[in-house]
Coordinates of C-alpha atoms in Angstrom, one line a residue:
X1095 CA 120.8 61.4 78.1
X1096 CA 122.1 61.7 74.1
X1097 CA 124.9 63.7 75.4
X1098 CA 126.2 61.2 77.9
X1099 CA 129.5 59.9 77.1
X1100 CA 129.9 61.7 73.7
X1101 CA 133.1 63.8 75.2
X1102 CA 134.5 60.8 76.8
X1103 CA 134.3 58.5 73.8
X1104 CA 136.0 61.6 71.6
X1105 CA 138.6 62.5 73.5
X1106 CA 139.4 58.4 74.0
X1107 CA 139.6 57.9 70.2
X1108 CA 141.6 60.7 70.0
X1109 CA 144.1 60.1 72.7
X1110 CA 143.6 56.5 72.3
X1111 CA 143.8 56.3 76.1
X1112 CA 141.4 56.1 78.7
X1113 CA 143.7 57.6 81.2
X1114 CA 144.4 60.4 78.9
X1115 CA 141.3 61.1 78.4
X1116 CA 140.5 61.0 81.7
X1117 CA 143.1 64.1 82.6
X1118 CA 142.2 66.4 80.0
X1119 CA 138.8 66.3 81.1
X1120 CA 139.2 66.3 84.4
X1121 CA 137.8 62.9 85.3
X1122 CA 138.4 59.8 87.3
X1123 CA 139.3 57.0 84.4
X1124 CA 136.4 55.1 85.8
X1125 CA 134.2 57.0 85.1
X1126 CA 135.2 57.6 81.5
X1127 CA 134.9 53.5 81.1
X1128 CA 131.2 53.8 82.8
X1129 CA 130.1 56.5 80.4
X1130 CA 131.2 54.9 77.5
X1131 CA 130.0 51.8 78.2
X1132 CA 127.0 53.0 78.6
X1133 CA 126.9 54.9 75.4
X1134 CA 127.6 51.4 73.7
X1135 CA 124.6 49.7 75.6
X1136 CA 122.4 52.5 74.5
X1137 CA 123.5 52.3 70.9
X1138 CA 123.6 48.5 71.5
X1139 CA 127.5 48.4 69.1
X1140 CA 130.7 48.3 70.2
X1141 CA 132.2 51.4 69.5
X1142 CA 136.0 50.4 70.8
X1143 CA 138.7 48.0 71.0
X1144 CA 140.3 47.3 74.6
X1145 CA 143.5 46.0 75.3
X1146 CA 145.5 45.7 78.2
X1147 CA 147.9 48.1 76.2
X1148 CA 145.5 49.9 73.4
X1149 CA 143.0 51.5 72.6
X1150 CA 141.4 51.8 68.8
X1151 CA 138.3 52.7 67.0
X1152 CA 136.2 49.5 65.4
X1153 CA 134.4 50.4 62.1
X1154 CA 131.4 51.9 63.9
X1155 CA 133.6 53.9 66.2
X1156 CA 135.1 55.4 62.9
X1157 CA 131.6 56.7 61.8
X1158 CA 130.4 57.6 64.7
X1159 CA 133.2 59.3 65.9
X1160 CA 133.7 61.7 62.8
X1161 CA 129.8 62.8 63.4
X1162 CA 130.8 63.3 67.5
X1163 CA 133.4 65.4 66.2
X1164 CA 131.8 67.5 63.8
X1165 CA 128.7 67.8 66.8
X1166 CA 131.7 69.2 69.6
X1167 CA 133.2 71.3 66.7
X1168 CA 129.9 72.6 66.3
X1169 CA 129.0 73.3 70.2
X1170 CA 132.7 75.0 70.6
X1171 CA 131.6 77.4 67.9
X1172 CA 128.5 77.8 69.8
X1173 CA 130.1 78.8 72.7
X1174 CA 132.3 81.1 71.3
X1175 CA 129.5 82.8 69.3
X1176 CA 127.1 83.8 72.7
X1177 CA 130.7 84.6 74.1
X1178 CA 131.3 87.4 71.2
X1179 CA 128.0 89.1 71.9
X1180 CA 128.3 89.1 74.9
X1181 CA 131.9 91.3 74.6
X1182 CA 130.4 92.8 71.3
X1183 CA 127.2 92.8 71.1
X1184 CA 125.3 91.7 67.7
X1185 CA 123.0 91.0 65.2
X1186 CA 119.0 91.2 64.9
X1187 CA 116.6 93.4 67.7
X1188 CA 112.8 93.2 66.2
X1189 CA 110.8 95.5 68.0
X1190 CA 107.3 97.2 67.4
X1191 CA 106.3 100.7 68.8
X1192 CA 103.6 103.2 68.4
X1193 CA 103.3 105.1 65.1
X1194 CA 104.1 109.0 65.6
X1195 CA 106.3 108.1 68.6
X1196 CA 108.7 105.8 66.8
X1197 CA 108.8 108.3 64.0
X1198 CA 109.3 111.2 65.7
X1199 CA 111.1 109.7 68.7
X1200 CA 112.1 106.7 68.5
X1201 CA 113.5 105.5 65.1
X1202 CA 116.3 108.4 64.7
X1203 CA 117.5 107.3 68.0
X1204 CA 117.3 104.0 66.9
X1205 CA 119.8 105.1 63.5
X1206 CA 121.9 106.8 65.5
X1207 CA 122.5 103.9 67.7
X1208 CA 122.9 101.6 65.1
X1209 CA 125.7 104.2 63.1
X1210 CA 127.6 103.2 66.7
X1211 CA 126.7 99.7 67.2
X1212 CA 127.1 98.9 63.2
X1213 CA 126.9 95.2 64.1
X1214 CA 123.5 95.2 65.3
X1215 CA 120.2 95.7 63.0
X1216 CA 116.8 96.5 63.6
X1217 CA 113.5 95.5 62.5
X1218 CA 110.9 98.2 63.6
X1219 CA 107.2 97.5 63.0
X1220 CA 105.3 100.6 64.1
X1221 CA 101.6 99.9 64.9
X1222 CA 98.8 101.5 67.1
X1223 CA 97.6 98.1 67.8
X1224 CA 99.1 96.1 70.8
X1225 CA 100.5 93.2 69.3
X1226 CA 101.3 89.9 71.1
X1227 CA 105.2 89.6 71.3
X1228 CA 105.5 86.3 72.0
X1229 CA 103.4 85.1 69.0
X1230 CA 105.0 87.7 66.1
X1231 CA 108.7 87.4 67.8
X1232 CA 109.4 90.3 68.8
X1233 CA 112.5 91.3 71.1
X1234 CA 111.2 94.3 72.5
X1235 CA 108.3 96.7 72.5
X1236 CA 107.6 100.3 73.5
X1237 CA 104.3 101.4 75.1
X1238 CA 102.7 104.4 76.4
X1239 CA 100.4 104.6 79.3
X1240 CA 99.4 102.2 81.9
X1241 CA 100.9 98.7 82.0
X1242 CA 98.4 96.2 81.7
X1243 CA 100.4 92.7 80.8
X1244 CA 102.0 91.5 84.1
X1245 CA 104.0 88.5 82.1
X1246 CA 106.2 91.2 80.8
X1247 CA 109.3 92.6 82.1
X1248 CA 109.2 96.6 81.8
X1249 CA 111.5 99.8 82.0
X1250 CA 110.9 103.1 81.9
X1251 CA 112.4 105.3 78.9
X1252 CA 110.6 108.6 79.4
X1253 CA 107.0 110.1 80.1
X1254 CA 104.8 112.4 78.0
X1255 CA 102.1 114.9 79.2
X1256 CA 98.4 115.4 77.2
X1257 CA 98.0 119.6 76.5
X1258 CA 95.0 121.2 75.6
X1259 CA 95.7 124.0 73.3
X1260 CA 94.6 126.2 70.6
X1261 CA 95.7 128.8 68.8
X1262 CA 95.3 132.2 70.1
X1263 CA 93.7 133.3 67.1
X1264 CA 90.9 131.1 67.9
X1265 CA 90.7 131.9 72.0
X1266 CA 90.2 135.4 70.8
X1267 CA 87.2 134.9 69.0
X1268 CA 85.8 131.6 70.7
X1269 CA 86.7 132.5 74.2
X1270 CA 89.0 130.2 76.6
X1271 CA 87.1 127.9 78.5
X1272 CA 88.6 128.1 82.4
X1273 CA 86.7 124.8 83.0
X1274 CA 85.1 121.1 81.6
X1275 CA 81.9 122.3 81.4
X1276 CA 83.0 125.3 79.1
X1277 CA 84.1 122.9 76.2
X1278 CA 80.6 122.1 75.3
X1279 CA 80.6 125.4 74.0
X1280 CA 83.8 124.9 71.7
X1281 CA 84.4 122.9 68.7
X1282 CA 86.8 119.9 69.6
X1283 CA 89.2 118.4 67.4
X1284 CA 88.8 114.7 67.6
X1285 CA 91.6 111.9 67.3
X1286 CA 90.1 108.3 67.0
X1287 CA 88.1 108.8 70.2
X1288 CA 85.5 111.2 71.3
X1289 CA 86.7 111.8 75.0
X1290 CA 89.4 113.4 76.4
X1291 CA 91.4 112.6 79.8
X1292 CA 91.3 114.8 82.7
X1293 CA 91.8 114.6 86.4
X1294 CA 89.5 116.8 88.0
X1295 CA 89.8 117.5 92.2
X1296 CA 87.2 116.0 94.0
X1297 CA 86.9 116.3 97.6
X1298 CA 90.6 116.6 98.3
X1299 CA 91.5 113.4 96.2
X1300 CA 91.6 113.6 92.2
X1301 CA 89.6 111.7 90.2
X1302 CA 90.0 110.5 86.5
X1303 CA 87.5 111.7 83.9
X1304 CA 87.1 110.7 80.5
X1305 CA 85.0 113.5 79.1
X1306 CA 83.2 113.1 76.0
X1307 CA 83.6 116.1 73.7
X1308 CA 82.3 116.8 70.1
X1309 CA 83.5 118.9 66.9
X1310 CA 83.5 119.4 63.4
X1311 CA 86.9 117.3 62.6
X1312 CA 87.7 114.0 63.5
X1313 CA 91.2 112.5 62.3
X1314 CA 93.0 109.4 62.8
X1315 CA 96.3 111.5 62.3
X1316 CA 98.2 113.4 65.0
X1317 CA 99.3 115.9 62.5
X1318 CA 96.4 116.7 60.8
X1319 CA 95.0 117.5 64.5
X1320 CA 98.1 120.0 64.9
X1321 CA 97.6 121.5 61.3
X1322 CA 94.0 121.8 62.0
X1323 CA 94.6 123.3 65.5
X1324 CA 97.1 125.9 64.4
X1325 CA 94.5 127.0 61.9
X1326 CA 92.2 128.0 64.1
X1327 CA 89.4 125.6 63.7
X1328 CA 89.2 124.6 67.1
X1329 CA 91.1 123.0 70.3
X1330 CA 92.8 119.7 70.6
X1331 CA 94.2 117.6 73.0
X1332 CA 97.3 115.7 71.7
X1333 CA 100.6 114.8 73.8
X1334 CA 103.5 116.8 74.1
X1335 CA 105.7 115.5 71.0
X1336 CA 103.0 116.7 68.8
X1337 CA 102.8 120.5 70.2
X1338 CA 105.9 121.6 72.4
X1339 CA 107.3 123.4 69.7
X1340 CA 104.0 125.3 69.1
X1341 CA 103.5 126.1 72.3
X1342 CA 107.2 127.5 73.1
X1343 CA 106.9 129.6 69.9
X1344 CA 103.2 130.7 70.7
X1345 CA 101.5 129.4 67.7
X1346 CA 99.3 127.5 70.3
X1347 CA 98.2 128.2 73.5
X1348 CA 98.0 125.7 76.5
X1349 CA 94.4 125.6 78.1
X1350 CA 92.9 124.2 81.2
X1351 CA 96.1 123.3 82.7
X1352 CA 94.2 122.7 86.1
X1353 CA 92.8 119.6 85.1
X1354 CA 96.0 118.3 82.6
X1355 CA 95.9 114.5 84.0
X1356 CA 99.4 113.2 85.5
X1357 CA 102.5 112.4 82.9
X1358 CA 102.2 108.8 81.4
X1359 CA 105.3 106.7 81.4
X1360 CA 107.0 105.4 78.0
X1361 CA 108.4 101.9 78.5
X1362 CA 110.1 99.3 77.3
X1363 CA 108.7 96.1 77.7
X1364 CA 110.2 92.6 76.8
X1365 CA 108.5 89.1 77.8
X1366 CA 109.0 88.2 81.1
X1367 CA 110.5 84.8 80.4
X1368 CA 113.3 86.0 78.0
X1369 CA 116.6 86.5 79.1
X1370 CA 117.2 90.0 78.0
X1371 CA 120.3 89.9 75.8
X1372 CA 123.2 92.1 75.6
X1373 CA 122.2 93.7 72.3
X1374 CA 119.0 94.7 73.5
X1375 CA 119.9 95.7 76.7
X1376 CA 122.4 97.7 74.8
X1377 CA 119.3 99.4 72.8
X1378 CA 116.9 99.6 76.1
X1379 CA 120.0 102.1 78.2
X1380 CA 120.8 103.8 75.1
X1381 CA 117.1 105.1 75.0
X1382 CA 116.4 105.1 78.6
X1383 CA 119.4 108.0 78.2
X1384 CA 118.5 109.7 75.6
X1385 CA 114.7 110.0 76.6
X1386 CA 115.1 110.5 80.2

């Protein structure tokens, strides 16, 4: 309702014509007169003089009128503004994402976008936690795993798989354990939780196991798993970013592949009532690309 009859009142003091007015925007003339008349009842002033043969601006017109003008200046500029991005996309993406995977993953994609898209910056906040988007504003967010929020939009950048694996130096004297049952008997290398996912065939259909495992080293820290793995102190189970390289060069050794549990997806998720915006779209394909 504040809107009504702002245009029509401008475009009348400017042309000082009603008829005027009325063709560049497309109107009857009546209706211009209806709108601003009621723009004058709702401000209760007269904003116009009317003659049979002009049209001018009383006092109050004159203020009110250079405010109007500055508020349609300001909407044109508007316009234009969500027009550029959409032709060239720009300015701020915030985004969260797990630690190791936006390091090692994620954030030199994220530079190398951003050396083609120099227009665009990024504000990465890389946390284990799940944080609530909506509440700390963020644009975009990557998980791993099972989806569990159904208000959010998601797409799928990648997948990673879980190894078991140890270093051969270690499978020579401790043994390699061909099944779940053998791992009691080995020293597991613990992450921030003491069970490890399998899937295990039962009866034709598989079945998800988290089994609980135990060992002299438990890190919070990916790495230090790997470091500790590849110095023989015992087996870990870590995702593939961690220990492909490793286990194409040898240095560890893959284990109880039978039961490796099915590739988890990596998405991109974004609320679900958010309009996803070029810039980030822009962000969400280049990964989706490069991760595929």
């Amino acid at each position: 309702m504040r809107w009504d009859g702002i245009s029509e009142f401008v475009y009348v003091a400017e042309y000082e014509s009603f008829t005027r007015a009325a063709k560049e925007l497309g109107i009857s003339t009546a209706q211009v007169s209806r709108q601003i008349s009621a723009l004058e009842k709702r401000l209760n002033i007269r904003l116009l003089y009317r003659t049979t043969r002009k049209v001018s601006l009383t006092e109050e017109g004159r203020v009110f009128y250079q405010h109007c003008r500055g508020v349609l200046d300001g909407l044109d500029l508007a316009e234009q503004a969500v027009s550029n991005l959409q032709t060239k996309p720009q300015g701020r993406i915030k985004l969260t994402a797990p630690v190791t995977y936006g390091e090692q993953q994620l954030l030199p994609l994220i530079n190398d976008f951003m050396v083609q898209y120099r227009d665009i910056e990024v504000t990465a906040f890389l946390s284990n936690q799940k944080i609530d988007l909506i509440e700390g504003g963020y644009d975009l967010a990557i998980r791993i795993g099972k989806l569990s929020d159904s208000t959010m939009m998601a797409k799928k950048l990648s997948h990673r798989t879980n190894f078991v694996c140890a270093a051969p130096a270690y499978l020579e004297k401790y043994g390699v354990p061909y099944s779940l049952v053998d791992l009691r008997q080995h020293n597991c290398l613990l992450g921030t939780r003491d069970y490890w996912h399998f899937i295990e065939n039962d009866k034709n259909a598989d079945k998800e196991i988290n089994l609980r495992v135990s060992g002299s080293v438990q890190y919070n820290s990916g790495h230090g798993l790997v470091d500790a793995a590849l110095k023989g102190l015992g087996i870990v189970q870590l995702p593939d970013y961690y220990v492909q390289k490793y286990l194409e060069s040898g240095a560890l050794v893959s284990v109880l592949d039978d039961y490796r549990e099915p590739e988890e997806g990596i998405w991109a998720i974004y609320p679900h009532n958010r309009h996803l915006s070029p810039k980030i779209r822009l962000l969400v394909d280049y990964l989706a690309e490069r991760l595929s």
